[in-house]
Short mmCIF file of C-alpha atoms in Angstrom, two decimals:
data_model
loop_
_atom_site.label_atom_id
_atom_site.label_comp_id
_atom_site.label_asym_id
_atom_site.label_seq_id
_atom_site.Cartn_x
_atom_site.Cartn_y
_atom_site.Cartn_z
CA UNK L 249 76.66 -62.27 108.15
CA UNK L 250 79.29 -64.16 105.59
CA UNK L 251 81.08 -60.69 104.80
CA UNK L 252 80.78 -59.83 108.84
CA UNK L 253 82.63 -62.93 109.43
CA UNK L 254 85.34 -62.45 106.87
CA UNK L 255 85.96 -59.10 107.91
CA UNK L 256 86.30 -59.86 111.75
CA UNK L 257 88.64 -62.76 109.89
CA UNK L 258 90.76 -60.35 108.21
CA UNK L 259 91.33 -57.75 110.76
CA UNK L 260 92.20 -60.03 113.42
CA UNK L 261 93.77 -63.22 112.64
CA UNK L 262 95.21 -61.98 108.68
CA UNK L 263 98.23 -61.00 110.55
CA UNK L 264 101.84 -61.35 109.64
CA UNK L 265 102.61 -61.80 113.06
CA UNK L 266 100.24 -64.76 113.45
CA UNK L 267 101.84 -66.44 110.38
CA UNK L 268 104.81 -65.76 111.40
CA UNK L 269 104.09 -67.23 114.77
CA UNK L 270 102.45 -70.40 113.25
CA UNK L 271 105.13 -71.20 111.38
CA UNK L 272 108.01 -70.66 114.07
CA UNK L 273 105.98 -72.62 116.32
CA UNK L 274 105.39 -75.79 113.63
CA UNK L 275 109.02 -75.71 113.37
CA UNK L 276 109.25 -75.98 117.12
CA UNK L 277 107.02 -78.85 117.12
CA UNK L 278 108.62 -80.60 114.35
CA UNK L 279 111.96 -80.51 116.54
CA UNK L 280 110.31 -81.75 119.63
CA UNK L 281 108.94 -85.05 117.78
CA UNK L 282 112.21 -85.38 116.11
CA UNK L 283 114.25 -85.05 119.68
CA UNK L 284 111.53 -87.10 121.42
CA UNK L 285 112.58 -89.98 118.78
CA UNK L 286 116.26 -89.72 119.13
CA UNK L 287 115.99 -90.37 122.54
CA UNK L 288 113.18 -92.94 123.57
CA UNK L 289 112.25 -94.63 120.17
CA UNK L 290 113.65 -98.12 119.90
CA UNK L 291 114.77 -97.68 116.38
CA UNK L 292 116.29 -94.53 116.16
CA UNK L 293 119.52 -96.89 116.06
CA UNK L 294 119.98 -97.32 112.34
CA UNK L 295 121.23 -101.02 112.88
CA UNK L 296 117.70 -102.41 115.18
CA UNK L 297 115.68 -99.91 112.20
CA UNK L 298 116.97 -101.93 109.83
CA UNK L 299 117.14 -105.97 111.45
CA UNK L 300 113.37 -105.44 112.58
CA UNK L 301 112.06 -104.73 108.97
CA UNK L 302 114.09 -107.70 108.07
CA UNK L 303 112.70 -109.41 111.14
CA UNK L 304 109.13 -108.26 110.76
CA UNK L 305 108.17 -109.84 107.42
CA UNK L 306 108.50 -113.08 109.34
CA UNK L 307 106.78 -112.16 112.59
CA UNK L 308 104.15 -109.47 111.61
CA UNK L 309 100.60 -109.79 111.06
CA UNK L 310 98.77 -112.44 112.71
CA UNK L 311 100.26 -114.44 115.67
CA UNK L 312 100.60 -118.33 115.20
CA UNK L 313 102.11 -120.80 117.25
CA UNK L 314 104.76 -121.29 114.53
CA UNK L 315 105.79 -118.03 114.73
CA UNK L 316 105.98 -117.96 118.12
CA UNK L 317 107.62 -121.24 117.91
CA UNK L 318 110.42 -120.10 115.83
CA UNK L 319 110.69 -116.52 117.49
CA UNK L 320 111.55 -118.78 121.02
CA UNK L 321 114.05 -120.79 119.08
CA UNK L 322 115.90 -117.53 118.37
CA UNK L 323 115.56 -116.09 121.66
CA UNK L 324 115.76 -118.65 124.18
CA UNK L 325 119.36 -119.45 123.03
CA UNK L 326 120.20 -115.82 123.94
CA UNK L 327 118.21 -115.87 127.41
CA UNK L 328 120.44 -118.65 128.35
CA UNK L 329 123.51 -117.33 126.91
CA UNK L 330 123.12 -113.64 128.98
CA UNK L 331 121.54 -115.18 131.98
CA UNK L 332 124.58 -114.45 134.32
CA UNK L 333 126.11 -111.57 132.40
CA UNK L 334 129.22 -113.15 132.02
CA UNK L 335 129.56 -113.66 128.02
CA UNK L 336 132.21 -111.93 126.45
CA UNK L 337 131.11 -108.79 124.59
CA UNK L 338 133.46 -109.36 121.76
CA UNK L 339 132.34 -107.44 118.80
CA UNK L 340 130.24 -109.07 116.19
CA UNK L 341 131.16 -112.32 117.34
CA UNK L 342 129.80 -115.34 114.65
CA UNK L 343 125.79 -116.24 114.57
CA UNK L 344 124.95 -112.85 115.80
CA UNK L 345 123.09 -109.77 113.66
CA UNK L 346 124.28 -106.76 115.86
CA UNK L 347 127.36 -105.75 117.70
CA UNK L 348 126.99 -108.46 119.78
CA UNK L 349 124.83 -111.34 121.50
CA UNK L 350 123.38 -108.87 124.46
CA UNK L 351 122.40 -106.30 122.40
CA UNK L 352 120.47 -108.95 119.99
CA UNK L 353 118.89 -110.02 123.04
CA UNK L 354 118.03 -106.76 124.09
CA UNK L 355 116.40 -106.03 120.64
CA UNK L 356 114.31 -109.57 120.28
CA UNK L 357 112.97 -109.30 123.64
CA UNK L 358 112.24 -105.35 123.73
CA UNK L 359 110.90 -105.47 119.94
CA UNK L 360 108.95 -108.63 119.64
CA UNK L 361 109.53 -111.05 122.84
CA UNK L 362 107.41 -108.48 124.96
CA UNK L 363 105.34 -107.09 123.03
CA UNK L 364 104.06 -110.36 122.03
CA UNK L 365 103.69 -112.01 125.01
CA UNK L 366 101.25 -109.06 125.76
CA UNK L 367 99.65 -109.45 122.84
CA UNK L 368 98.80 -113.15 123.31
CA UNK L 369 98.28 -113.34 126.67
CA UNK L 370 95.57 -109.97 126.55
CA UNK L 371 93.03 -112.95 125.80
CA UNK L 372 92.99 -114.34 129.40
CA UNK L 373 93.40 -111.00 131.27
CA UNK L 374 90.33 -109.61 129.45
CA UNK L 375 88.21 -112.67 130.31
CA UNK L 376 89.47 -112.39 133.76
CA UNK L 377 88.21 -109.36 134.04
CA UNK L 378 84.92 -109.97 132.88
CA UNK L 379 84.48 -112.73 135.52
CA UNK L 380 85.78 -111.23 137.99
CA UNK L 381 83.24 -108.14 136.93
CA UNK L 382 80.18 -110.75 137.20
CA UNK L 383 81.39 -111.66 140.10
CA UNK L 384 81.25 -108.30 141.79
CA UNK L 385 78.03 -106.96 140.06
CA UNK L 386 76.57 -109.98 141.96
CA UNK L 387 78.32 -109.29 145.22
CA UNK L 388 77.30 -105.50 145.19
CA UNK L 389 73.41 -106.40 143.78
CA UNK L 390 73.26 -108.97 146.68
CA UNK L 391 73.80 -106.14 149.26
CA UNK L 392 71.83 -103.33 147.24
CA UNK L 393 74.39 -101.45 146.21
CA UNK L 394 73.10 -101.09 142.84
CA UNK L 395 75.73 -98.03 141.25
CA UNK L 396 78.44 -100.71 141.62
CA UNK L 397 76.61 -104.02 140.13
CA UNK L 398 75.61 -101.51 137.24
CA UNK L 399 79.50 -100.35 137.10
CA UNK L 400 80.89 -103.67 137.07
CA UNK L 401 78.52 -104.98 134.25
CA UNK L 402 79.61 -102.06 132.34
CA UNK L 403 83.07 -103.51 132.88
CA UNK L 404 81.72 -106.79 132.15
CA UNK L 405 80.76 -105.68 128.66
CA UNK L 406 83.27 -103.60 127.93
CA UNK L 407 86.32 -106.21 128.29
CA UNK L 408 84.19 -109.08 126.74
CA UNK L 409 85.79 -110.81 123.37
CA UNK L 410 88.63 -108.76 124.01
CA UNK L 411 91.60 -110.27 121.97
CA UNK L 412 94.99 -108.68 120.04
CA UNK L 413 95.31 -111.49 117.43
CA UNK L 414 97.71 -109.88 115.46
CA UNK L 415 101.10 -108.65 116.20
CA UNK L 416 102.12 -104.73 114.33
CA UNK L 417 104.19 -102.14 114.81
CA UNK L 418 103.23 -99.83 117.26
CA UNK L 419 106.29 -98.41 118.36
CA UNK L 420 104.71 -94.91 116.93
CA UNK L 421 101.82 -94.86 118.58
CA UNK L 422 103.69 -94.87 121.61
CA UNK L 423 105.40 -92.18 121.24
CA UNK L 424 102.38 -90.18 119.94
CA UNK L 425 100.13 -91.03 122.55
CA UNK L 426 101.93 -89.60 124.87
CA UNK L 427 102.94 -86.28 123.19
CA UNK L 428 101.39 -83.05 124.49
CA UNK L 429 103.94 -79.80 123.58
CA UNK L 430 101.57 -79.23 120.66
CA UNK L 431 98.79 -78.17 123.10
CA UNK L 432 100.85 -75.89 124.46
CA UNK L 433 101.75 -74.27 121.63
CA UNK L 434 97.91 -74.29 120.30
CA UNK L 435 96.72 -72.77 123.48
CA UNK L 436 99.59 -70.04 123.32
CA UNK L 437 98.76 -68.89 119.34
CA UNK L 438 94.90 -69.24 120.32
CA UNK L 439 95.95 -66.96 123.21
CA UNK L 440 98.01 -64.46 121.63
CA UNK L 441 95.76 -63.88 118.60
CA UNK L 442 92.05 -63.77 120.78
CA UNK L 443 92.74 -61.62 122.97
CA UNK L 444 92.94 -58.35 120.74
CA UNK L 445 89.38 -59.45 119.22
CA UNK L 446 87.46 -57.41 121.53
CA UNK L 447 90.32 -55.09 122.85
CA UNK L 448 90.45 -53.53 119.30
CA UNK L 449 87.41 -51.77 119.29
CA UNK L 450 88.24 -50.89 123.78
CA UNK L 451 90.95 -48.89 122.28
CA UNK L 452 89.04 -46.87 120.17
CA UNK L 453 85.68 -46.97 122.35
CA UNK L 454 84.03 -48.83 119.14
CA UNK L 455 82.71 -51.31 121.05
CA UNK L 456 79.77 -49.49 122.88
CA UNK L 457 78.83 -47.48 119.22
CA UNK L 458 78.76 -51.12 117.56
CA UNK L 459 76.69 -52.52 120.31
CA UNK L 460 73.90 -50.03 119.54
CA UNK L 461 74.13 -49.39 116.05
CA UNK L 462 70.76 -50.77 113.95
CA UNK L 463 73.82 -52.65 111.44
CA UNK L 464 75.99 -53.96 114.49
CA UNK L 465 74.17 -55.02 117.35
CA UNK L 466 75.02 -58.44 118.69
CA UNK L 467 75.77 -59.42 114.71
CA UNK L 468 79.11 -58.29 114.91
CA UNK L 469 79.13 -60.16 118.64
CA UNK L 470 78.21 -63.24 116.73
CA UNK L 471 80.94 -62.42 113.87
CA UNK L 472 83.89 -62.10 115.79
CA UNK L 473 83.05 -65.47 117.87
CA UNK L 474 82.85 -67.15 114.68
CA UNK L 475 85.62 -65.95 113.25
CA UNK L 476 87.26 -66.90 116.34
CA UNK L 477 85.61 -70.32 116.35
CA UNK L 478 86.90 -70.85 112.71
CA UNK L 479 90.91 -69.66 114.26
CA UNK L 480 91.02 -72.29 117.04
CA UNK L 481 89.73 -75.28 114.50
CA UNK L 482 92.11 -74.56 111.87
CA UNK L 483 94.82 -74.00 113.90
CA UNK L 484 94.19 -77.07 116.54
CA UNK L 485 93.75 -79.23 112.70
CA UNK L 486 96.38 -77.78 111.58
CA UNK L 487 98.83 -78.67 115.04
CA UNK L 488 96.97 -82.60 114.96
CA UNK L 489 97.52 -82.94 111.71
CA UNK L 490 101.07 -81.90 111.83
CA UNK L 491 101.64 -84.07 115.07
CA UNK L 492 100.32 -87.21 113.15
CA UNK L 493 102.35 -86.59 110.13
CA UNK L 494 105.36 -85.99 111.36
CA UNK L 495 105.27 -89.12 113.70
CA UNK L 496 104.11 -91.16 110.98
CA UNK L 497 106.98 -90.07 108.53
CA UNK L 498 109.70 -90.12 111.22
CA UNK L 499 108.81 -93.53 112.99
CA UNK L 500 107.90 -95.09 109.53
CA UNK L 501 104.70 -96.93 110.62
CA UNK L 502 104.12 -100.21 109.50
CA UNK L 503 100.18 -101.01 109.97
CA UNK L 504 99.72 -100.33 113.44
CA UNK L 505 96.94 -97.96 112.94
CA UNK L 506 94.43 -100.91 112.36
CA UNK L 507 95.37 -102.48 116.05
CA UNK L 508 92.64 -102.26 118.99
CA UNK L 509 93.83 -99.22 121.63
CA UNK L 510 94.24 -101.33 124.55
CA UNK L 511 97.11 -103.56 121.89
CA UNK L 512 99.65 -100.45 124.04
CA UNK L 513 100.40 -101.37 127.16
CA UNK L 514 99.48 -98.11 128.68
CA UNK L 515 95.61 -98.59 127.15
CA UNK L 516 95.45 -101.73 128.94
CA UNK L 517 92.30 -100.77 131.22
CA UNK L 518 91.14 -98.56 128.40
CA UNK L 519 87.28 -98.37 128.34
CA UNK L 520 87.24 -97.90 124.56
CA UNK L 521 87.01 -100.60 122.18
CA UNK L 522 88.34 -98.90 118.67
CA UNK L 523 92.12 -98.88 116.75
CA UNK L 524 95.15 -96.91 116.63
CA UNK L 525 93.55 -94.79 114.10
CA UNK L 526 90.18 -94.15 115.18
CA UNK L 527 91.58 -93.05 118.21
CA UNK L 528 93.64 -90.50 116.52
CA UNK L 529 90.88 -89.38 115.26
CA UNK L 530 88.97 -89.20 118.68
CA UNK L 531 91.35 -87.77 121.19
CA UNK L 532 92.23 -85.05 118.15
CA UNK L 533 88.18 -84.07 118.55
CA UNK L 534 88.10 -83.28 122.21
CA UNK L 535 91.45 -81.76 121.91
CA UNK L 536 89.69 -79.54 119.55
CA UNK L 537 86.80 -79.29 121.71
CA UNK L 538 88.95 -77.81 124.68
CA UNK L 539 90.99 -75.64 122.89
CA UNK L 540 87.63 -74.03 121.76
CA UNK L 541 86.61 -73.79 124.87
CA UNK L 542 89.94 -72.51 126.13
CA UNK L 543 89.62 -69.67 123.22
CA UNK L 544 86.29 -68.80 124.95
CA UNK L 545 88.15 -68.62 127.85
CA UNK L 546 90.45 -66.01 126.92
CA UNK L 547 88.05 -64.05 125.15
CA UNK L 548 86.11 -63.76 128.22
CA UNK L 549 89.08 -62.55 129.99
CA UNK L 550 89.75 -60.11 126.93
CA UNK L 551 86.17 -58.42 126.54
CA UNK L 552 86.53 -57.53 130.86
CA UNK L 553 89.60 -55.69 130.67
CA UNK L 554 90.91 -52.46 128.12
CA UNK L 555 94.72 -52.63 128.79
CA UNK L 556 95.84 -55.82 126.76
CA UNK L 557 98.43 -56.49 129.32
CA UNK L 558 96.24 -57.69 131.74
CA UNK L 559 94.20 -59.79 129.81
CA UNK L 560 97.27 -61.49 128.25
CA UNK L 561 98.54 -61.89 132.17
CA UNK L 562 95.08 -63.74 133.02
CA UNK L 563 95.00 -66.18 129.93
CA UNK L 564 98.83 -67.36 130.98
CA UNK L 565 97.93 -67.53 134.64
CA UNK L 566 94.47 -69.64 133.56
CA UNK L 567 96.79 -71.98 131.83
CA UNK L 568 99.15 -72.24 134.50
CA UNK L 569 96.60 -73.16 137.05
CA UNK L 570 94.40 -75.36 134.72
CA UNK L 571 97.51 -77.21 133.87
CA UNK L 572 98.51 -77.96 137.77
CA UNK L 573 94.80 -78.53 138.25
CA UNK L 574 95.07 -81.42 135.79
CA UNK L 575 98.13 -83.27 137.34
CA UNK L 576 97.35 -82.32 140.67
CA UNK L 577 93.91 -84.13 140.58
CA UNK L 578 95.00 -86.89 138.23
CA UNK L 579 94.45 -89.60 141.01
CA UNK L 580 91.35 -91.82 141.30
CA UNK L 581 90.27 -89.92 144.29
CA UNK L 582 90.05 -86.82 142.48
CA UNK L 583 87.51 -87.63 139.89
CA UNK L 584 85.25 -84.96 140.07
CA UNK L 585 87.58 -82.02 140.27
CA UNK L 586 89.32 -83.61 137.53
CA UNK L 587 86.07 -83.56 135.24
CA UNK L 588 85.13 -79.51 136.45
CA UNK L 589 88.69 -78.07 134.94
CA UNK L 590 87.48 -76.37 131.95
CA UNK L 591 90.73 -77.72 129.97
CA UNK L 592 90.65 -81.06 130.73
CA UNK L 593 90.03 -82.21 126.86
CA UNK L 594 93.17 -80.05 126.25
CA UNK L 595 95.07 -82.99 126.98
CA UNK L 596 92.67 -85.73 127.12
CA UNK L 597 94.97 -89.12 127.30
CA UNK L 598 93.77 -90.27 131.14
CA UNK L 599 90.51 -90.36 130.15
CA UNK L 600 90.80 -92.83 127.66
CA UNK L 601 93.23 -95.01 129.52
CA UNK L 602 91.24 -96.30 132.31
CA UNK L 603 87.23 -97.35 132.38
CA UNK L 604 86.50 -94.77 135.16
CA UNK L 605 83.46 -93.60 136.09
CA UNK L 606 81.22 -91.12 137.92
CA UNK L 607 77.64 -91.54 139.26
CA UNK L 608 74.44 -90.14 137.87
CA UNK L 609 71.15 -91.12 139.56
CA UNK L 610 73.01 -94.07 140.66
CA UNK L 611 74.20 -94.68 136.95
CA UNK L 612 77.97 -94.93 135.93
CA UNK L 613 78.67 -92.60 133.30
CA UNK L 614 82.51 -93.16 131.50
CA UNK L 615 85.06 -90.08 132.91
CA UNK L 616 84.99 -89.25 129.14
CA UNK L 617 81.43 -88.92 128.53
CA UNK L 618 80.99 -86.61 131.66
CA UNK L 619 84.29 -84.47 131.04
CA UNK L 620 82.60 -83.42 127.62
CA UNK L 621 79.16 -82.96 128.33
CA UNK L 622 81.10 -80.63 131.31
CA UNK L 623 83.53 -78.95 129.11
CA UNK L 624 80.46 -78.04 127.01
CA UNK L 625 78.96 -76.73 129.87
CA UNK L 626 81.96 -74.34 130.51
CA UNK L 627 81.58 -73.28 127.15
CA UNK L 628 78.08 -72.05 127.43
CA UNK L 629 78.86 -69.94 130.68
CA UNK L 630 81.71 -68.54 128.58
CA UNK L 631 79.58 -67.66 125.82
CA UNK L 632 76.78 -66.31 128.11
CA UNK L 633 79.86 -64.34 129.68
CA UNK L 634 80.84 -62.92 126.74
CA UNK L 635 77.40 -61.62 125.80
CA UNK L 636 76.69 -59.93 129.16
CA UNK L 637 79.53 -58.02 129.57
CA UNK L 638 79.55 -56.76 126.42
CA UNK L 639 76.05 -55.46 126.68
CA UNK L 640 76.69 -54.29 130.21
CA UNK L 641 80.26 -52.27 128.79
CA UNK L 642 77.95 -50.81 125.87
CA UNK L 643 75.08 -49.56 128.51
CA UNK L 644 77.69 -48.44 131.18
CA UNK L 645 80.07 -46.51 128.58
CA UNK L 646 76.39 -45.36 127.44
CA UNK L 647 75.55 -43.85 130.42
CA UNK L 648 78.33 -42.38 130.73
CA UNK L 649 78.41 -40.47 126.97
CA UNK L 650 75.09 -39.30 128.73
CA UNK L 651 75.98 -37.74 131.42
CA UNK L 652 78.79 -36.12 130.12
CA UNK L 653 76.93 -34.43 127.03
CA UNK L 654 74.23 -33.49 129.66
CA UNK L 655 77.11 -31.33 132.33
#
């Protein structure tokens, strides 16, 4: 079965083409981070880059009320100064570290002002939220709505001991969080190289001869999904990997991987209670998950069709529609349709940035939870796809060798 796999390997994904298209497509990717940088990081501008390294050996790492203390004693001055926007914007004026005293206001308040304020006041809105939680799961028990008191102590212990107690740089997390053009690209190379995995052998009318061979049989069925398996993990790896790297060496982290999620702004409702760096790790595994799923997907769509236009037409359209699916549905209203895409762990983000739920047996199950034991389920019709219609092409074309040898 080994030597099955590597030769479905070899003849279908050992292409120069592939390579080729890997590596034109990494390239791709590595320019989109780099542009995405240049144009929303905070310090792309050489001068803030290098003031808040000199800045943050004094106020990185765990927040005191010195070092808020002395941060306000920088900044407060500055408030005061800009408050009507009628300084003079002389350049490099005396007592200032940038061109001038807005744009060191700009950069205290953007770089640490803000994001510590959120940081230390987190505290109280987390404990707000789990009274206010109690307070409802009562409310809803009292009138017997029990899938809401059972949501809202979820809530409850989800947000409880909350706290961001230390203050790191996150700025890229921010920025990766939110980046999604390497799905794209994964679901276009899974794409491009699955769907000639079954039309090979159409071609040639191999398939229905391997199908009922003593040697073939469903083994080489089995073969070529593995190998295809083993395509869409190293490739999606490959694409995270890459994505993590190259934000990591172009934002120059400083420790931020070791800060709870909901330390972003954008994870404030988050129902996950992990760091920066486990959640890397997460949202990379049900990216991984889709895009398998996805590659089932297309080979689906591959093993119904001989002429590899069409199939190559149907995976695009898929994409198109599963992608306008996704941000058509991405309201609260919409959970459930949300949840039934079968790419919805493609790009995964809104499930981990809210604690959403949907009822089972009058149980709240996490949006998460649900979207991968669905996705799974997608994957298993896929598979059973796959299976059927390749044994109902091998009878068919069959029948068909029968007749003809019989007239």
């Amino acid at each position: 079965m080994v030597k099955l796999i590597s030769y479905e390997w070899q003849k279908h994904f050992r292409k120069g083409t592939i390579i080729i298209a890997i590596l034109l497509f990494s390239i791709m990717n590595i320019g989109k981070i780099y542009s995405i940088y240049e144009r929303e990081a905070l310090l792309s501008n050489p001068g803030w880059k290098e003031l808040y390294a000199e800045q943050y050996h004094t106020f990185g790492g765990r927040i005191t009320n010195a070092k808020i203390k002395q941060l306000m004693t920088i900044y407060q001055p500055m408030e005061n100064q800009t408050a009507e926007h009628t300084l003079s914007s002389t350049y490099r004026p005396e007592g200032t570290w940038l061109s001038n005293v807005y744009e060191d206001w700009n950069f205290f308040r953007y770089c640490f002002v803000y994001p510590m304020k959120y940081n230390y006041d987190y505290k109280a809105y987390a404990s707000n939220v789990v009274i206010k939680a109690k307070e409802n799961s009562i409310f809803f028990k009292s009138f017997g709505n029990l899938y809401e008191s059972r949501k809202n102590e979820v809530i409850a212990r989800i947000f409880h001991g909350r706290d961001i107690t230390s203050f790191s740089d996150k700025e890229m997390y921010r920025g990766y969080v939110q980046y999604e053009f390497s799905s794209l690209l994964v679901l276009l190379l899974c794409m491009y190289g699955l769907i000639s995995v079954f039309l090979s052998e159409k071609e040639t009318e191999m398939d229905s001869l391997l199908m009922t061979t003593k040697t073939g049989g469903f083994k080489v069925l089995y073969a070529k999904l593995w190998a295809s398996g083993l395509f869409i993990c190293l490739i999606s790896i490959w694409f995270w990997f890459l994505d993590y790297t190259t934000f990591y060496l172009i934002y120059g982290s400083k420790g931020g991987s070791s800060s709870p999620l909901y330390a972003l702004e954008d994870f404030v409702h988050t129902p996950l209670n992990i760091s920066l760096g486990q959640y890397a790790l997460l949202y990379s595994f049900f990216k991984t998950m889709g895009m398998i799923v996805a590659g089932l997907s297309f080979l689906f769509i591959s093993n119904l069709f001989r002429n590899a236009l069409i199939p190559f037409l149907s995976g695009l359209t898929l994409i198109i529609v599963c992608t306008y699916m996704q941000e058509a549905f991405a309201g609260p209203g919409h959970m459930l349709l949300k949840l039934l895409n079968p790419f919805v762990l493609v790009v995964n983000r809104d499930l981990f940035r809210k604690a959403e739920f949907i009822a089972l047996l009058g149980y709240p199950i996490p949006s998460y939870i649900a979207a991968g034991v669905l996705t799974v389920s997608w994957g298993i019709v896929f598979l059973y796809g796959i299976k059927l219609s390749a044994k109902k092409n091998a009878m068919l074309k069959g029948s068909r060798k029968r007749v003809n040898s019989v007239i």
